[in-house]
Amino acid sequence: WWRPRLPGDVIPTHYNINLNITVDQPHFHGRVNMFANVTRATSVLLLHSSKEMIFKRSAVWMVASTPEERQIKNSFYFDKNEYYVLEMADTLKEGRYRVELVYDAPFQILPYGLYRSSFKRPNGSKSYFAATQFERSDARKAFPCLDEPALKATFNVTIAHHARYVALCNMPISSSTRVDNQIVDQYYQTSVVMPTYLLAFVVGEFWNRESRSRNNILVKIFYFSLKMRYYARPSVVNHTAYAESVGGKIMTYFEDTFGVNYSLPKADQVAIPYFGPGAMENWGLILYAEDYLLWDADSNTEQNKQLVTSVIAHELVHQWFGNIVTLKWWNDMWLNEGFAKFFEYKAKAVVESVWKKV
């Protein structure tokens, strides 16, 4: 745990993540089951986490026909490298394991990790929401994990939230269960294999507009159209109309150019009132600061329109360069961004030829 990089002897394959998100409260509750292969015998398990997390339960199971719980001798947080350290009573031999962690944690205040913020409705009342920003290394603020870009896995996410809010994740909803008059458990489809920094979720009072690209998603022998939805706070949701008019066109251009279809059944675009990086290419759930997704002819300029087009194109390029093909470590970020910047200009010319730059 003294080293800043994980030792590489534990390889995650899948996460089951259950979150209870009440946006008008300062804390959330989580349960994570991480499935991983131990490739070299070890007596220590390291997971990235946040020092604010309070762990209620930690357990390690060997996955077998008869699951066997392995005893944890000691656990502690190593602040320098943001590790939650599990020292085992006995050495874990090579094999498949399940690590279960139950915890409480605060929402972040700044727009990184899983954070909480609010916006004002037209009547002056406050509406709280929760959103995520995990790149580069802030997934660990939402759930304990192996938070390095090369350590890809699949994810099943369940979010319990108030029924009056929308809850979005990378994948479509597979089912919902009404817990009581107020709370809904929302289950999402299993994700594609991806790094932790591309996982995302949003809970809050957001409305959407919807469009479709060319029919191009092949499922068995049937073609279904890709669903692209555009979300914003209710009072400005109509300002996503321009983004809706160009999003499908840009997506189709990239599919034709790369010869590889978009990988997921949906591509949600969400304008977040308080968002740190400008925009983020989370697979299937792209988040934007409002200025980078919303455009209104009465209050914005042609320059604003070009900016919105550029950012949408940039984030959609990343669905291929960055998401399908992912950097091994952050020192290769220039390659991710270089491809995205180049094809951003190409896509702008498809939308409007007078914007052609390359």
Tab-separated table of C-alpha atoms in Angstrom:
chain	number	residue	atom	x	y	z
A	1	TRP	CA	0.000	0.000	0.000
A	2	TRP	CA	3.029	2.258	-0.014
A	3	ARG	CA	3.058	2.311	-3.803
A	4	PRO	CA	0.807	4.782	-5.674
A	5	ARG	CA	-0.137	2.177	-8.304
A	6	LEU	CA	-2.026	-1.020	-7.601
A	7	PRO	CA	0.197	-4.128	-7.582
A	8	GLY	CA	-1.731	-5.863	-10.376
A	9	ASP	CA	-2.421	-9.116	-8.553
A	10	VAL	CA	-6.178	-8.485	-8.318
A	11	ILE	CA	-8.091	-8.009	-11.578
A	12	PRO	CA	-11.749	-6.913	-11.348
A	13	THR	CA	-14.289	-8.477	-13.696
A	14	HIS	CA	-17.635	-7.185	-12.435
A	15	TYR	CA	-19.203	-4.777	-9.912
A	16	ASN	CA	-22.691	-4.900	-8.417
A	17	ILE	CA	-23.325	-1.398	-7.074
A	18	ASN	CA	-26.378	-0.518	-4.967
A	19	LEU	CA	-26.821	3.128	-4.036
A	20	ASN	CA	-29.460	4.854	-1.945
A	21	ILE	CA	-29.462	8.478	-3.092
A	22	THR	CA	-31.617	11.024	-1.288
A	23	VAL	CA	-30.665	14.310	-2.891
A	24	ASP	CA	-31.935	16.556	-0.085
A	25	GLN	CA	-29.670	14.794	2.428
A	26	PRO	CA	-25.882	15.306	2.728
A	27	HIS	CA	-24.995	11.580	2.759
A	28	PHE	CA	-25.690	8.498	0.660
A	29	HIS	CA	-25.577	4.781	1.401
A	30	GLY	CA	-23.863	2.166	-0.749
A	31	ARG	CA	-23.235	-1.545	-1.101
A	32	VAL	CA	-20.649	-2.887	-3.548
A	33	ASN	CA	-19.906	-6.458	-4.515
A	34	MET	CA	-16.745	-6.614	-6.589
A	35	PHE	CA	-15.866	-9.853	-8.372
A	36	ALA	CA	-12.175	-10.227	-9.120
A	37	ASN	CA	-9.523	-12.729	-10.089
A	38	VAL	CA	-6.507	-13.047	-7.801
A	39	THR	CA	-3.669	-13.853	-10.180
A	40	ARG	CA	-0.930	-14.144	-7.581
A	41	ALA	CA	-1.229	-15.299	-3.971
A	42	THR	CA	-1.615	-12.346	-1.613
A	43	SER	CA	-2.557	-11.592	1.964
A	44	VAL	CA	-3.554	-7.973	1.292
A	45	LEU	CA	-6.381	-6.529	-0.794
A	46	LEU	CA	-6.192	-2.876	-1.811
A	47	LEU	CA	-9.208	-0.890	-2.997
A	48	HIS	CA	-9.368	2.791	-3.771
A	49	SER	CA	-11.843	4.652	-1.602
A	50	SER	CA	-12.483	7.980	0.070
A	51	LYS	CA	-11.356	8.763	3.585
A	52	GLU	CA	-14.876	10.045	4.331
A	53	MET	CA	-16.386	6.596	3.747
A	54	ILE	CA	-17.613	4.839	6.873
A	55	PHE	CA	-17.572	1.082	6.308
A	56	LYS	CA	-20.367	-0.873	7.971
A	57	ARG	CA	-19.352	-4.266	6.634
A	58	SER	CA	-16.329	-5.723	4.846
A	59	ALA	CA	-16.247	-9.337	3.689
A	60	VAL	CA	-14.235	-11.442	1.266
A	61	TRP	CA	-15.593	-14.639	-0.256
A	62	MET	CA	-13.901	-17.215	-2.426
A	63	VAL	CA	-16.236	-17.915	-5.327
A	64	ALA	CA	-16.750	-21.667	-5.617
A	65	SER	CA	-19.551	-24.210	-5.774
A	66	THR	CA	-19.697	-23.713	-2.002
A	67	PRO	CA	-18.712	-20.062	-1.321
A	68	GLU	CA	-16.174	-19.711	1.457
A	69	GLU	CA	-15.858	-16.515	3.502
A	70	ARG	CA	-12.261	-15.605	4.227
A	71	GLN	CA	-11.398	-13.935	7.521
A	72	ILE	CA	-10.181	-10.334	7.527
A	73	LYS	CA	-7.537	-9.746	10.199
A	74	ASN	CA	-7.416	-5.959	9.953
A	75	SER	CA	-8.714	-3.094	7.835
A	76	PHE	CA	-7.663	0.544	7.652
A	77	TYR	CA	-7.478	3.553	5.342
A	78	PHE	CA	-4.108	4.614	3.919
A	79	ASP	CA	-4.606	8.261	3.129
A	80	LYS	CA	-1.513	8.914	0.999
A	81	ASN	CA	-2.640	6.592	-1.809
A	82	GLU	CA	-6.385	6.587	-1.027
A	83	TYR	CA	-6.428	2.851	-0.298
A	84	TYR	CA	-8.850	0.928	1.851
A	85	VAL	CA	-6.594	-1.912	3.000
A	86	LEU	CA	-7.881	-5.368	3.895
A	87	GLU	CA	-5.284	-7.528	5.641
A	88	MET	CA	-6.357	-11.149	5.459
A	89	ALA	CA	-5.899	-13.696	8.221
A	90	ASP	CA	-4.635	-16.197	5.640
A	91	THR	CA	-3.140	-15.897	2.182
A	92	LEU	CA	-5.598	-15.746	-0.681
A	93	LYS	CA	-4.534	-18.264	-3.276
A	94	GLU	CA	-5.087	-17.742	-6.979
A	95	GLY	CA	-8.763	-17.852	-7.887
A	96	ARG	CA	-12.000	-15.910	-8.124
A	97	TYR	CA	-13.246	-13.828	-5.194
A	98	ARG	CA	-16.123	-11.572	-4.200
A	99	VAL	CA	-15.442	-8.531	-2.027
A	100	GLU	CA	-18.513	-7.076	-0.301
A	101	LEU	CA	-18.400	-3.578	1.181
A	102	VAL	CA	-21.274	-1.689	2.828
A	103	TYR	CA	-20.696	1.967	3.610
A	104	ASP	CA	-22.028	5.477	4.164
A	105	ALA	CA	-20.385	8.489	2.544
A	106	PRO	CA	-21.006	12.207	2.116
A	107	PHE	CA	-21.853	13.757	-1.208
A	108	GLN	CA	-18.975	15.855	-2.482
A	109	ILE	CA	-19.469	19.620	-2.496
A	110	LEU	CA	-17.212	20.359	-5.462
A	111	PRO	CA	-18.283	18.802	-8.795
A	112	TYR	CA	-16.122	15.685	-8.622
A	113	GLY	CA	-16.883	12.153	-7.488
A	114	LEU	CA	-20.554	11.792	-6.539
A	115	TYR	CA	-21.627	15.311	-5.649
A	116	ARG	CA	-24.779	17.169	-4.704
A	117	SER	CA	-25.862	20.602	-5.843
A	118	SER	CA	-29.046	22.507	-6.637
A	119	PHE	CA	-30.698	24.953	-9.002
A	120	LYS	CA	-33.523	27.421	-8.567
A	121	ARG	CA	-36.876	26.783	-10.141
A	122	PRO	CA	-38.645	29.722	-11.831
A	123	ASN	CA	-40.712	30.212	-8.654
A	124	GLY	CA	-37.519	30.650	-6.610
A	125	SER	CA	-37.659	27.300	-4.794
A	126	LYS	CA	-34.589	25.075	-4.690
A	127	SER	CA	-34.272	21.743	-6.490
A	128	TYR	CA	-31.458	19.433	-5.396
A	129	PHE	CA	-29.738	16.940	-7.673
A	130	ALA	CA	-26.838	14.489	-7.565
A	131	ALA	CA	-24.372	13.929	-10.419
A	132	THR	CA	-20.978	12.363	-11.013
A	133	GLN	CA	-17.606	13.257	-12.472
A	134	PHE	CA	-15.150	10.368	-12.109
A	135	GLU	CA	-12.316	11.166	-14.541
A	136	ARG	CA	-9.527	10.909	-13.644
A	137	SER	CA	-9.557	9.239	-10.251
A	138	ASP	CA	-12.785	10.118	-8.460
A	139	ALA	CA	-14.952	7.007	-8.873
A	140	ARG	CA	-13.446	6.043	-5.512
A	141	LYS	CA	-15.397	8.930	-3.918
A	142	ALA	CA	-18.652	7.184	-4.869
A	143	PHE	CA	-17.818	3.508	-4.356
A	144	PRO	CA	-14.744	1.466	-3.355
A	145	CYS	CA	-13.131	0.052	-6.478
A	146	LEU	CA	-9.901	-0.557	-8.369
A	147	ASP	CA	-9.810	2.928	-9.855
A	148	GLU	CA	-7.270	2.692	-12.682
A	149	PRO	CA	-8.176	3.047	-16.385
A	150	ALA	CA	-6.701	-0.287	-17.507
A	151	LEU	CA	-8.777	-2.249	-14.985
A	152	LYS	CA	-11.981	-2.590	-16.955
A	153	ALA	CA	-15.037	-4.506	-15.769
A	154	THR	CA	-18.779	-4.765	-16.279
A	155	PHE	CA	-21.207	-2.997	-13.939
A	156	ASN	CA	-24.700	-3.607	-12.631
A	157	VAL	CA	-26.079	-0.520	-10.925
A	158	THR	CA	-29.179	-0.176	-8.763
A	159	ILE	CA	-30.265	3.251	-7.523
A	160	ALA	CA	-32.932	3.816	-4.859
A	161	HIS	CA	-34.298	7.354	-5.185
A	162	HIS	CA	-37.389	9.491	-4.682
A	163	ALA	CA	-40.047	8.712	-7.276
A	164	ARG	CA	-40.461	12.364	-8.287
A	165	TYR	CA	-36.925	12.437	-9.731
A	166	VAL	CA	-35.365	10.904	-12.796
A	167	ALA	CA	-32.352	8.630	-12.248
A	168	LEU	CA	-30.025	8.032	-15.202
A	169	CYS	CA	-27.095	5.669	-15.602
A	170	ASN	CA	-24.901	4.499	-18.495
A	171	MET	CA	-27.310	1.731	-19.480
A	172	PRO	CA	-31.089	1.630	-19.977
A	173	ILE	CA	-33.376	0.698	-17.118
A	174	SER	CA	-34.045	-3.032	-16.935
A	175	SER	CA	-36.747	-2.827	-14.238
A	176	SER	CA	-38.135	-0.645	-11.469
A	177	THR	CA	-39.670	-1.595	-8.139
A	178	ARG	CA	-41.821	0.757	-6.086
A	179	VAL	CA	-40.615	0.383	-2.491
A	180	ASP	CA	-43.329	2.628	-1.040
A	181	ASN	CA	-45.238	5.764	-2.004
A	182	GLN	CA	-42.020	7.732	-2.353
A	183	ILE	CA	-39.031	5.474	-3.109
A	184	VAL	CA	-38.232	3.595	-6.314
A	185	ASP	CA	-35.499	0.978	-6.798
A	186	GLN	CA	-34.219	1.362	-10.350
A	187	TYR	CA	-32.218	-1.478	-11.904
A	188	TYR	CA	-30.053	-0.900	-14.961
A	189	GLN	CA	-28.873	-3.330	-17.608
A	190	THR	CA	-25.385	-4.810	-17.320
A	191	SER	CA	-22.846	-2.448	-18.845
A	192	VAL	CA	-20.249	-3.174	-21.453
A	193	VAL	CA	-16.688	-3.728	-20.226
A	194	MET	CA	-15.343	-0.301	-19.278
A	195	PRO	CA	-13.099	1.505	-16.774
A	196	THR	CA	-14.460	2.975	-13.553
A	197	TYR	CA	-13.967	6.576	-14.736
A	198	LEU	CA	-16.670	6.151	-17.425
A	199	LEU	CA	-19.391	5.055	-15.012
A	200	ALA	CA	-21.916	7.820	-14.354
A	201	PHE	CA	-25.292	8.541	-12.825
A	202	VAL	CA	-27.578	11.530	-12.321
A	203	VAL	CA	-30.543	11.860	-9.964
A	204	GLY	CA	-32.732	14.933	-10.008
A	205	GLU	CA	-35.492	16.967	-11.564
A	206	PHE	CA	-34.533	16.752	-15.239
A	207	TRP	CA	-36.781	16.603	-18.288
A	208	ASN	CA	-35.871	15.310	-21.721
A	209	ARG	CA	-36.325	15.653	-25.454
A	210	GLU	CA	-35.773	12.626	-27.645
A	211	SER	CA	-34.461	11.934	-31.143
A	212	ARG	CA	-33.284	8.971	-33.156
A	213	SER	CA	-30.315	8.375	-35.419
A	214	ARG	CA	-30.466	6.188	-38.514
A	215	ASN	CA	-31.544	2.600	-37.766
A	216	ASN	CA	-28.189	1.046	-37.047
A	217	ILE	CA	-28.217	-1.075	-33.877
A	218	LEU	CA	-28.191	-4.782	-34.775
A	219	VAL	CA	-29.748	-7.064	-32.164
A	220	LYS	CA	-30.019	-10.679	-33.390
A	221	ILE	CA	-31.707	-10.240	-36.785
A	222	PHE	CA	-33.651	-7.068	-36.015
A	223	TYR	CA	-32.597	-3.429	-36.386
A	224	PHE	CA	-33.520	-0.932	-33.722
A	225	SER	CA	-32.880	2.787	-33.808
A	226	LEU	CA	-30.419	4.325	-31.391
A	227	LYS	CA	-32.144	6.431	-28.779
A	228	MET	CA	-30.576	9.822	-28.084
A	229	ARG	CA	-32.260	11.792	-25.325
A	230	TYR	CA	-31.474	15.359	-24.272
A	231	TYR	CA	-32.064	16.283	-20.644
A	232	ALA	CA	-32.017	19.605	-18.798
A	233	ARG	CA	-33.755	21.286	-15.890
A	234	PRO	CA	-37.425	21.779	-16.833
A	235	SER	CA	-37.315	25.534	-17.425
A	236	VAL	CA	-34.638	25.245	-20.146
A	237	VAL	CA	-35.287	21.788	-21.617
A	238	ASN	CA	-36.493	23.340	-24.887
A	239	HIS	CA	-33.028	24.862	-25.281
A	240	THR	CA	-31.781	21.353	-26.104
A	241	ALA	CA	-33.618	21.490	-29.449
A	242	TYR	CA	-30.527	22.555	-31.378
A	243	ALA	CA	-28.414	19.772	-29.829
A	244	GLU	CA	-31.177	17.347	-30.778
A	245	SER	CA	-31.090	18.564	-34.363
A	246	VAL	CA	-27.377	17.812	-34.785
A	247	GLY	CA	-26.680	14.898	-32.405
A	248	GLY	CA	-28.032	12.093	-34.581
A	249	LYS	CA	-26.342	13.541	-37.656
A	250	ILE	CA	-22.963	13.623	-35.901
A	251	MET	CA	-23.382	10.099	-34.530
A	252	THR	CA	-24.230	8.732	-37.975
A	253	TYR	CA	-21.191	10.504	-39.470
A	254	PHE	CA	-18.864	8.845	-36.951
A	255	GLU	CA	-20.365	5.393	-37.513
A	256	ASP	CA	-19.854	5.781	-41.259
A	257	THR	CA	-16.335	7.196	-40.871
A	258	PHE	CA	-15.063	4.609	-38.376
A	259	GLY	CA	-16.961	1.639	-39.782
A	260	VAL	CA	-17.930	0.663	-36.232
A	261	ASN	CA	-21.442	1.155	-34.890
A	262	TYR	CA	-22.038	2.899	-31.593
A	263	SER	CA	-21.863	0.249	-28.873
A	264	LEU	CA	-24.849	0.935	-26.611
A	265	PRO	CA	-28.639	1.086	-27.046
A	266	LYS	CA	-28.831	4.697	-25.815
A	267	ALA	CA	-26.813	7.898	-25.722
A	268	ASP	CA	-28.217	10.334	-23.165
A	269	GLN	CA	-26.957	13.926	-23.176
A	270	VAL	CA	-27.592	15.855	-19.952
A	271	ALA	CA	-27.097	19.564	-19.229
A	272	ILE	CA	-25.990	19.884	-15.602
A	273	PRO	CA	-26.415	23.276	-13.863
A	274	TYR	CA	-23.179	22.835	-11.890
A	275	PHE	CA	-20.531	20.757	-13.668
A	276	GLY	CA	-16.772	21.032	-13.383
A	277	PRO	CA	-14.973	19.909	-16.558
A	278	GLY	CA	-17.259	21.401	-19.228
A	279	ALA	CA	-18.312	17.997	-20.575
A	280	MET	CA	-17.550	14.338	-19.940
A	281	GLU	CA	-17.845	11.392	-22.338
A	282	ASN	CA	-19.326	8.824	-19.932
A	283	TRP	CA	-20.401	5.879	-22.066
A	284	GLY	CA	-24.116	6.232	-22.752
A	285	LEU	CA	-24.553	9.168	-20.355
A	286	ILE	CA	-22.638	12.239	-21.528
A	287	LEU	CA	-22.764	15.135	-19.087
A	288	TYR	CA	-22.318	18.792	-20.038
A	289	ALA	CA	-22.136	22.142	-18.347
A	290	GLU	CA	-25.253	23.952	-19.533
A	291	ASP	CA	-23.413	26.393	-21.815
A	292	TYR	CA	-22.027	23.456	-23.822
A	293	LEU	CA	-25.332	21.721	-24.601
A	294	LEU	CA	-28.042	24.402	-24.518
A	295	TRP	CA	-28.630	26.984	-27.250
A	296	ASP	CA	-31.443	29.474	-27.657
A	297	ALA	CA	-31.839	31.655	-30.745
A	298	ASP	CA	-33.188	34.572	-28.708
A	299	SER	CA	-30.316	34.768	-26.236
A	300	ASN	CA	-27.289	33.038	-27.842
A	301	THR	CA	-25.034	33.812	-30.791
A	302	GLU	CA	-23.765	31.902	-33.804
A	303	GLN	CA	-20.498	31.499	-31.937
A	304	ASN	CA	-22.382	29.793	-29.107
A	305	LYS	CA	-23.956	27.453	-31.660
A	306	GLN	CA	-20.529	26.481	-33.000
A	307	LEU	CA	-19.324	25.845	-29.455
A	308	VAL	CA	-22.263	23.536	-28.692
A	309	THR	CA	-21.678	21.637	-31.946
A	310	SER	CA	-17.963	21.281	-31.215
A	311	VAL	CA	-18.453	19.963	-27.711
A	312	ILE	CA	-21.165	17.467	-28.724
A	313	ALA	CA	-18.931	16.187	-31.532
A	314	HIS	CA	-15.912	15.998	-29.215
A	315	GLU	CA	-17.764	13.932	-26.606
A	316	LEU	CA	-19.321	11.635	-29.204
A	317	VAL	CA	-15.896	10.912	-30.747
A	318	HIS	CA	-14.803	9.683	-27.327
A	319	GLN	CA	-17.472	6.963	-27.511
A	320	TRP	CA	-14.948	5.302	-29.843
A	321	PHE	CA	-11.580	6.871	-28.916
A	322	GLY	CA	-11.414	6.556	-25.151
A	323	ASN	CA	-14.391	4.322	-24.477
A	324	ILE	CA	-13.973	1.384	-26.868
A	325	VAL	CA	-10.201	1.915	-27.006
A	326	THR	CA	-8.991	3.086	-23.609
A	327	LEU	CA	-5.634	4.410	-22.468
A	328	LYS	CA	-3.649	2.179	-20.141
A	329	TRP	CA	-2.528	5.098	-17.985
A	330	TRP	CA	-3.154	8.849	-17.837
A	331	ASN	CA	0.132	9.804	-19.503
A	332	ASP	CA	-1.492	8.733	-22.799
A	333	MET	CA	-4.388	11.182	-22.406
A	334	TRP	CA	-2.971	13.320	-25.236
A	335	LEU	CA	-3.820	10.527	-27.679
A	336	ASN	CA	-7.437	10.380	-26.491
A	337	GLU	CA	-7.820	14.111	-26.819
A	338	GLY	CA	-5.902	14.388	-30.077
A	339	PHE	CA	-8.249	12.063	-31.963
A	340	ALA	CA	-11.279	13.735	-30.396
A	341	LYS	CA	-10.118	17.220	-31.366
A	342	PHE	CA	-9.332	16.215	-34.951
A	343	PHE	CA	-12.690	14.533	-35.613
A	344	GLU	CA	-14.559	17.266	-33.761
A	345	TYR	CA	-13.661	19.629	-36.623
A	346	LYS	CA	-14.602	17.023	-39.241
A	347	ALA	CA	-18.052	16.611	-37.685
A	348	LYS	CA	-18.613	20.367	-37.484
A	349	ALA	CA	-18.161	20.562	-41.257
A	350	VAL	CA	-20.850	17.918	-41.691
A	351	VAL	CA	-23.266	20.033	-39.660
A	352	GLU	CA	-22.382	23.299	-41.377
A	353	SER	CA	-19.909	23.504	-44.271
A	354	VAL	CA	-18.900	27.117	-43.518
A	355	TRP	CA	-17.437	25.885	-40.211
A	356	LYS	CA	-14.971	23.631	-42.004
A	357	LYS	CA	-11.470	23.858	-40.481
A	358	VAL	CA	-9.584	20.759	-41.711
